[in-house]
């Protein structure tokens, strides 16, 4: 039996998501994993269904499909399973791909892995200035389904358990509290330094344009100072998490777990 691995990205009109996926693929290959393919749900090529056909043509008999997403949502529960030939709600199935029967094992996003809180904690420490009144925002995309909010709240609670205070969730769209509301509250409450941690895989329109405006930063600027009621407020905007090598370890753990299942 010939096994293969498909890492699945969201896709974007920018190249950042593709670069992140290629970097994670390279790291997995350095760890000794073989037959690794990259597919995207939308916008970026190759698309998931085309990659599945490529894997079938290459003689792959079993696919471990790992969505490189922070949290579940419609893409994870509906779109990607449909493209893989997996029934809704199932985590494995045998699909007919161009006349070849392939066993597909479908993993879930990594947003509640304990390693993620360690990554976020490290970024807080890197950006924090000693002294002052610090506030921390953990920012999620938001979703019509509950999973993204649950994941962001999980990580906020993990960080609170690590001793961080004045740390709050915020969402770019769909969910509440919104980025604008949380940021405004922190400013009005006298916060001197606001650290914004976007729980996103890679740069894209939301991080480059939408969220920056909501936290009073210009596009492409990761740190700035503005005056409010006679005091200076510093805003520090962390990079997305997708390139962190510890996420490669999470993917590897998922692969090994499904290989032995």
mmCIF file of C-alpha atoms in Angstrom:
data_model
loop_
_atom_site.group_PDB
_atom_site.id
_atom_site.type_symbol
_atom_site.label_atom_id
_atom_site.label_comp_id
_atom_site.label_asym_id
_atom_site.label_seq_id
_atom_site.Cartn_x
_atom_site.Cartn_y
_atom_site.Cartn_z
ATOM 1 C CA UNK A 1 0.000 0.000 0.000
ATOM 2 C CA UNK A 2 1.299 3.416 -0.972
ATOM 3 C CA UNK A 3 0.458 6.202 1.493
ATOM 4 C CA UNK A 4 0.322 9.931 0.837
ATOM 5 C CA UNK A 5 -0.214 13.113 2.833
ATOM 6 C CA UNK A 6 -2.233 16.106 1.675
ATOM 7 C CA UNK A 7 -1.793 19.367 3.600
ATOM 8 C CA UNK A 8 -4.768 21.582 2.850
ATOM 9 C CA UNK A 9 -4.613 25.380 2.926
ATOM 10 C CA UNK A 10 -7.374 27.946 2.732
ATOM 11 C CA UNK A 11 -5.994 29.713 -0.345
ATOM 12 C CA UNK A 12 -5.675 33.448 -0.913
ATOM 13 C CA UNK A 13 -5.254 35.985 -3.678
ATOM 14 C CA UNK A 14 -1.952 36.784 -1.974
ATOM 15 C CA UNK A 15 0.965 34.327 -2.072
ATOM 16 C CA UNK A 16 1.601 34.262 1.691
ATOM 17 C CA UNK A 17 -0.635 31.244 2.338
ATOM 18 C CA UNK A 18 1.063 29.243 -0.404
ATOM 19 C CA UNK A 19 4.531 30.139 0.900
ATOM 20 C CA UNK A 20 3.559 28.981 4.407
ATOM 21 C CA UNK A 21 2.251 25.674 3.078
ATOM 22 C CA UNK A 22 5.398 25.063 1.031
ATOM 23 C CA UNK A 23 7.558 25.795 4.079
ATOM 24 C CA UNK A 24 5.627 23.326 6.213
ATOM 25 C CA UNK A 25 5.897 20.697 3.454
ATOM 26 C CA UNK A 26 9.661 21.202 3.302
ATOM 27 C CA UNK A 27 10.007 20.789 7.055
ATOM 28 C CA UNK A 28 7.957 17.595 7.035
ATOM 29 C CA UNK A 29 10.183 16.192 4.308
ATOM 30 C CA UNK A 30 13.208 17.033 6.455
ATOM 31 C CA UNK A 31 11.592 14.956 9.219
ATOM 32 C CA UNK A 32 11.446 11.993 6.856
ATOM 33 C CA UNK A 33 7.831 12.088 5.686
ATOM 34 C CA UNK A 34 7.293 11.179 2.039
ATOM 35 C CA UNK A 35 4.643 11.660 -0.661
ATOM 36 C CA UNK A 36 3.511 15.041 0.641
ATOM 37 C CA UNK A 37 1.141 17.063 -1.520
ATOM 38 C CA UNK A 38 -0.325 20.535 -1.037
ATOM 39 C CA UNK A 39 -3.903 21.453 -1.968
ATOM 40 C CA UNK A 40 -6.043 24.546 -1.462
ATOM 41 C CA UNK A 41 -9.730 24.962 -0.777
ATOM 42 C CA UNK A 42 -10.127 28.007 -3.013
ATOM 43 C CA UNK A 43 -8.390 30.781 -4.968
ATOM 44 C CA UNK A 44 -4.884 29.248 -4.922
ATOM 45 C CA UNK A 45 -3.834 26.342 -7.121
ATOM 46 C CA UNK A 46 -3.677 23.388 -7.078
ATOM 47 C CA UNK A 47 -7.148 22.830 -5.637
ATOM 48 C CA UNK A 48 -7.934 19.929 -3.302
ATOM 49 C CA UNK A 49 -9.918 17.887 -5.811
ATOM 50 C CA UNK A 50 -7.194 18.251 -8.469
ATOM 51 C CA UNK A 51 -4.506 17.155 -6.007
ATOM 52 C CA UNK A 52 -6.574 14.114 -5.074
ATOM 53 C CA UNK A 53 -6.668 13.126 -8.758
ATOM 54 C CA UNK A 54 -2.903 13.651 -8.966
ATOM 55 C CA UNK A 55 -2.395 11.391 -5.964
ATOM 56 C CA UNK A 56 -4.567 8.707 -7.561
ATOM 57 C CA UNK A 57 -2.540 8.932 -10.774
ATOM 58 C CA UNK A 58 0.645 8.548 -8.705
ATOM 59 C CA UNK A 59 -0.652 5.285 -7.258
ATOM 60 C CA UNK A 60 -1.481 6.532 -3.767
ATOM 61 C CA UNK A 61 -3.806 4.069 -1.989
ATOM 62 C CA UNK A 62 -4.349 5.921 1.301
ATOM 63 C CA UNK A 63 -4.422 9.667 1.959
ATOM 64 C CA UNK A 64 -4.072 11.435 5.284
ATOM 65 C CA UNK A 65 -5.694 14.830 4.661
ATOM 66 C CA UNK A 66 -4.703 17.524 7.146
ATOM 67 C CA UNK A 67 -6.364 20.945 6.955
ATOM 68 C CA UNK A 68 -3.803 23.560 7.998
ATOM 69 C CA UNK A 69 -6.456 25.710 9.665
ATOM 70 C CA UNK A 70 -6.701 27.190 13.149
ATOM 71 C CA UNK A 71 -10.367 26.308 13.637
ATOM 72 C CA UNK A 72 -13.211 24.461 12.030
ATOM 73 C CA UNK A 73 -15.946 26.175 10.020
ATOM 74 C CA UNK A 74 -17.893 25.733 6.807
ATOM 75 C CA UNK A 75 -14.743 25.020 4.805
ATOM 76 C CA UNK A 76 -13.771 22.221 7.199
ATOM 77 C CA UNK A 77 -17.215 20.725 7.786
ATOM 78 C CA UNK A 78 -18.699 21.121 4.293
ATOM 79 C CA UNK A 79 -16.457 22.300 1.449
ATOM 80 C CA UNK A 80 -13.278 20.262 1.896
ATOM 81 C CA UNK A 81 -14.990 16.952 2.807
ATOM 82 C CA UNK A 82 -17.134 17.301 -0.310
ATOM 83 C CA UNK A 83 -14.008 17.759 -2.453
ATOM 84 C CA UNK A 84 -12.375 14.725 -0.827
ATOM 85 C CA UNK A 85 -15.423 12.514 -1.275
ATOM 86 C CA UNK A 86 -16.014 12.216 2.476
ATOM 87 C CA UNK A 87 -19.613 12.245 3.806
ATOM 88 C CA UNK A 88 -20.545 15.169 6.054
ATOM 89 C CA UNK A 89 -19.493 14.500 9.655
ATOM 90 C CA UNK A 90 -17.207 11.590 8.767
ATOM 91 C CA UNK A 91 -13.455 11.467 9.414
ATOM 92 C CA UNK A 92 -12.652 8.687 6.960
ATOM 93 C CA UNK A 93 -14.071 7.165 3.815
ATOM 94 C CA UNK A 94 -13.156 5.245 0.700
ATOM 95 C CA UNK A 95 -13.577 7.392 -2.390
ATOM 96 C CA UNK A 96 -13.594 6.576 -6.081
ATOM 97 C CA UNK A 97 -11.053 8.933 -7.658
ATOM 98 C CA UNK A 98 -10.942 8.548 -11.427
ATOM 99 C CA UNK A 99 -11.687 4.846 -11.094
ATOM 100 C CA UNK A 100 -9.188 4.195 -8.281
ATOM 101 C CA UNK A 101 -10.484 3.462 -4.786
ATOM 102 C CA UNK A 102 -8.562 5.519 -2.236
ATOM 103 C CA UNK A 103 -8.909 5.388 1.537
ATOM 104 C CA UNK A 104 -8.998 8.921 2.945
ATOM 105 C CA UNK A 105 -8.420 9.827 6.587
ATOM 106 C CA UNK A 106 -9.476 13.372 7.395
ATOM 107 C CA UNK A 107 -7.921 15.277 10.294
ATOM 108 C CA UNK A 108 -9.199 18.378 12.074
ATOM 109 C CA UNK A 109 -7.637 21.846 12.658
ATOM 110 C CA UNK A 110 -4.986 22.366 15.320
ATOM 111 C CA UNK A 111 -6.335 25.393 17.219
ATOM 112 C CA UNK A 112 -6.731 23.646 20.574
ATOM 113 C CA UNK A 113 -3.292 22.051 20.635
ATOM 114 C CA UNK A 114 -1.360 23.077 23.795
ATOM 115 C CA UNK A 115 1.646 24.066 21.691
ATOM 116 C CA UNK A 116 -0.305 27.002 20.323
ATOM 117 C CA UNK A 117 -0.534 28.713 23.719
ATOM 118 C CA UNK A 118 3.240 28.391 24.076
ATOM 119 C CA UNK A 119 3.712 30.114 20.710
ATOM 120 C CA UNK A 120 1.392 32.949 21.717
ATOM 121 C CA UNK A 121 3.057 33.335 25.113
ATOM 122 C CA UNK A 122 6.446 33.638 23.463
ATOM 123 C CA UNK A 123 5.155 36.386 21.186
ATOM 124 C CA UNK A 124 3.699 38.288 24.116
ATOM 125 C CA UNK A 125 7.057 38.218 25.888
ATOM 126 C CA UNK A 126 8.909 39.304 22.746
ATOM 127 C CA UNK A 127 6.635 42.320 22.243
ATOM 128 C CA UNK A 128 6.061 43.411 25.839
ATOM 129 C CA UNK A 129 7.808 46.381 27.411
ATOM 130 C CA UNK A 130 8.592 46.219 31.110
ATOM 131 C CA UNK A 131 6.210 48.259 33.233
ATOM 132 C CA UNK A 132 3.129 50.102 32.108
ATOM 133 C CA UNK A 133 -0.459 48.993 31.757
ATOM 134 C CA UNK A 134 -0.498 46.186 29.170
ATOM 135 C CA UNK A 135 -3.476 44.783 27.321
ATOM 136 C CA UNK A 136 -3.495 41.700 25.095
ATOM 137 C CA UNK A 137 -5.963 40.965 22.304
ATOM 138 C CA UNK A 138 -6.216 37.478 20.768
ATOM 139 C CA UNK A 139 -7.897 38.064 17.424
ATOM 140 C CA UNK A 140 -9.834 35.464 15.474
ATOM 141 C CA UNK A 141 -11.379 35.573 12.034
ATOM 142 C CA UNK A 142 -14.899 34.908 13.309
ATOM 143 C CA UNK A 143 -17.416 32.527 11.775
ATOM 144 C CA UNK A 144 -21.119 31.829 11.344
ATOM 145 C CA UNK A 145 -20.401 28.531 13.115
ATOM 146 C CA UNK A 146 -19.233 28.400 16.761
ATOM 147 C CA UNK A 147 -15.847 26.720 16.247
ATOM 148 C CA UNK A 148 -13.657 29.768 15.651
ATOM 149 C CA UNK A 149 -14.972 31.541 18.730
ATOM 150 C CA UNK A 150 -14.555 28.392 20.829
ATOM 151 C CA UNK A 151 -10.945 28.079 19.697
ATOM 152 C CA UNK A 152 -10.080 31.713 20.444
ATOM 153 C CA UNK A 153 -11.712 31.513 23.879
ATOM 154 C CA UNK A 154 -9.814 28.273 24.567
ATOM 155 C CA UNK A 155 -6.466 29.954 23.837
ATOM 156 C CA UNK A 156 -7.386 33.049 25.872
ATOM 157 C CA UNK A 157 -8.172 30.829 28.847
ATOM 158 C CA UNK A 158 -4.935 28.881 28.353
ATOM 159 C CA UNK A 159 -2.981 32.151 28.461
ATOM 160 C CA UNK A 160 -4.892 33.330 31.530
ATOM 161 C CA UNK A 161 -3.887 30.073 33.193
ATOM 162 C CA UNK A 162 -0.268 30.921 32.375
ATOM 163 C CA UNK A 163 -0.605 34.144 34.376
ATOM 164 C CA UNK A 164 -1.509 36.743 31.733
ATOM 165 C CA UNK A 165 -4.074 39.325 32.770
ATOM 166 C CA UNK A 166 -6.072 41.899 30.829
ATOM 167 C CA UNK A 167 -6.233 39.484 27.903
ATOM 168 C CA UNK A 168 -9.372 39.414 25.784
ATOM 169 C CA UNK A 169 -10.758 37.735 22.654
ATOM 170 C CA UNK A 170 -11.757 39.809 19.628
ATOM 171 C CA UNK A 171 -13.077 38.977 16.162
ATOM 172 C CA UNK A 172 -12.693 40.523 12.750
ATOM 173 C CA UNK A 173 -16.203 39.606 11.596
ATOM 174 C CA UNK A 174 -19.327 37.559 12.391
ATOM 175 C CA UNK A 175 -18.572 37.094 16.122
ATOM 176 C CA UNK A 176 -18.425 39.413 19.113
ATOM 177 C CA UNK A 177 -16.726 41.159 20.756
ATOM 178 C CA UNK A 178 -15.390 42.911 17.694
ATOM 179 C CA UNK A 179 -11.805 44.084 17.247
ATOM 180 C CA UNK A 180 -13.005 47.697 17.236
ATOM 181 C CA UNK A 181 -14.931 47.314 20.498
ATOM 182 C CA UNK A 182 -12.168 45.544 22.446
ATOM 183 C CA UNK A 183 -9.509 47.932 21.180
ATOM 184 C CA UNK A 184 -11.659 50.948 22.086
ATOM 185 C CA UNK A 185 -12.314 49.585 25.571
ATOM 186 C CA UNK A 186 -8.631 49.044 26.241
ATOM 187 C CA UNK A 187 -7.766 52.546 25.105
ATOM 188 C CA UNK A 188 -10.521 54.161 27.172
ATOM 189 C CA UNK A 189 -9.541 52.125 30.260
ATOM 190 C CA UNK A 190 -6.050 53.597 30.258
ATOM 191 C CA UNK A 191 -4.047 50.812 28.640
ATOM 192 C CA UNK A 192 -0.600 52.086 27.633
ATOM 193 C CA UNK A 193 0.512 49.130 25.495
ATOM 194 C CA UNK A 194 -1.814 46.943 23.422
ATOM 195 C CA UNK A 195 -0.414 43.708 22.005
ATOM 196 C CA UNK A 196 -2.542 42.279 19.204
ATOM 197 C CA UNK A 197 -2.097 38.552 18.475
ATOM 198 C CA UNK A 198 -3.880 37.472 15.276
ATOM 199 C CA UNK A 199 -4.665 33.761 15.396
ATOM 200 C CA UNK A 200 -4.364 33.434 11.628
ATOM 201 C CA UNK A 201 -2.217 31.153 9.463
ATOM 202 C CA UNK A 202 -0.824 33.789 7.106
ATOM 203 C CA UNK A 203 -1.078 37.345 5.914
ATOM 204 C CA UNK A 204 -4.040 38.223 3.734
ATOM 205 C CA UNK A 205 -6.563 40.976 3.194
ATOM 206 C CA UNK A 206 -7.937 40.742 6.746
ATOM 207 C CA UNK A 207 -4.546 41.079 8.426
ATOM 208 C CA UNK A 208 -2.998 43.514 5.948
ATOM 209 C CA UNK A 209 -5.943 45.895 5.651
ATOM 210 C CA UNK A 210 -9.054 45.204 7.755
ATOM 211 C CA UNK A 211 -7.593 44.599 11.212
ATOM 212 C CA UNK A 212 -4.797 47.176 10.882
ATOM 213 C CA UNK A 213 -7.338 49.958 10.404
ATOM 214 C CA UNK A 214 -9.346 48.755 13.385
ATOM 215 C CA UNK A 215 -6.291 49.007 15.672
ATOM 216 C CA UNK A 216 -5.136 52.384 14.344
ATOM 217 C CA UNK A 217 -2.190 51.121 12.312
ATOM 218 C CA UNK A 218 -1.331 51.899 8.731
ATOM 219 C CA UNK A 219 -1.011 49.025 6.290
ATOM 220 C CA UNK A 220 2.382 47.361 6.585
ATOM 221 C CA UNK A 221 3.174 48.923 9.994
ATOM 222 C CA UNK A 222 3.492 46.498 12.920
ATOM 223 C CA UNK A 223 4.033 49.052 15.696
ATOM 224 C CA UNK A 224 2.992 52.633 16.267
ATOM 225 C CA UNK A 225 2.158 55.160 18.970
ATOM 226 C CA UNK A 226 -0.817 57.502 19.110
ATOM 227 C CA UNK A 227 -1.990 60.090 21.620
ATOM 228 C CA UNK A 228 -5.199 59.673 23.602
ATOM 229 C CA UNK A 229 -6.390 61.939 26.445
ATOM 230 C CA UNK A 230 -2.918 63.302 27.072
ATOM 231 C CA UNK A 231 -1.090 59.992 27.122
ATOM 232 C CA UNK A 232 0.660 57.840 24.528
ATOM 233 C CA UNK A 233 -0.737 54.435 23.579
ATOM 234 C CA UNK A 234 1.585 51.928 21.893
ATOM 235 C CA UNK A 235 0.117 49.292 19.573
ATOM 236 C CA UNK A 236 2.148 46.183 18.700
ATOM 237 C CA UNK A 237 0.821 43.829 16.035
ATOM 238 C CA UNK A 238 2.220 40.290 15.981
ATOM 239 C CA UNK A 239 2.795 38.283 12.825
ATOM 240 C CA UNK A 240 0.493 35.355 11.968
ATOM 241 C CA UNK A 241 1.457 31.971 13.364
ATOM 242 C CA UNK A 242 1.637 29.711 10.298
ATOM 243 C CA UNK A 243 5.391 29.689 9.770
ATOM 244 C CA UNK A 244 6.264 28.607 13.317
ATOM 245 C CA UNK A 245 8.203 25.295 13.228
ATOM 246 C CA UNK A 246 6.250 24.002 16.219
ATOM 247 C CA UNK A 247 3.234 23.760 13.941
ATOM 248 C CA UNK A 248 5.234 21.300 11.840
ATOM 249 C CA UNK A 249 5.500 19.146 14.953
ATOM 250 C CA UNK A 250 1.716 19.326 15.366
ATOM 251 C CA UNK A 251 1.206 18.184 11.761
ATOM 252 C CA UNK A 252 3.718 15.367 12.256
ATOM 253 C CA UNK A 253 1.887 14.238 15.387
ATOM 254 C CA UNK A 254 -1.402 14.138 13.476
ATOM 255 C CA UNK A 255 0.156 12.120 10.647
ATOM 256 C CA UNK A 256 1.675 9.561 12.985
ATOM 257 C CA UNK A 257 -1.581 9.267 14.884
ATOM 258 C CA UNK A 258 -3.594 8.522 11.737
ATOM 259 C CA UNK A 259 -0.947 6.176 10.329
ATOM 260 C CA UNK A 260 -1.248 3.992 13.416
ATOM 261 C CA UNK A 261 -5.065 4.156 13.522
#
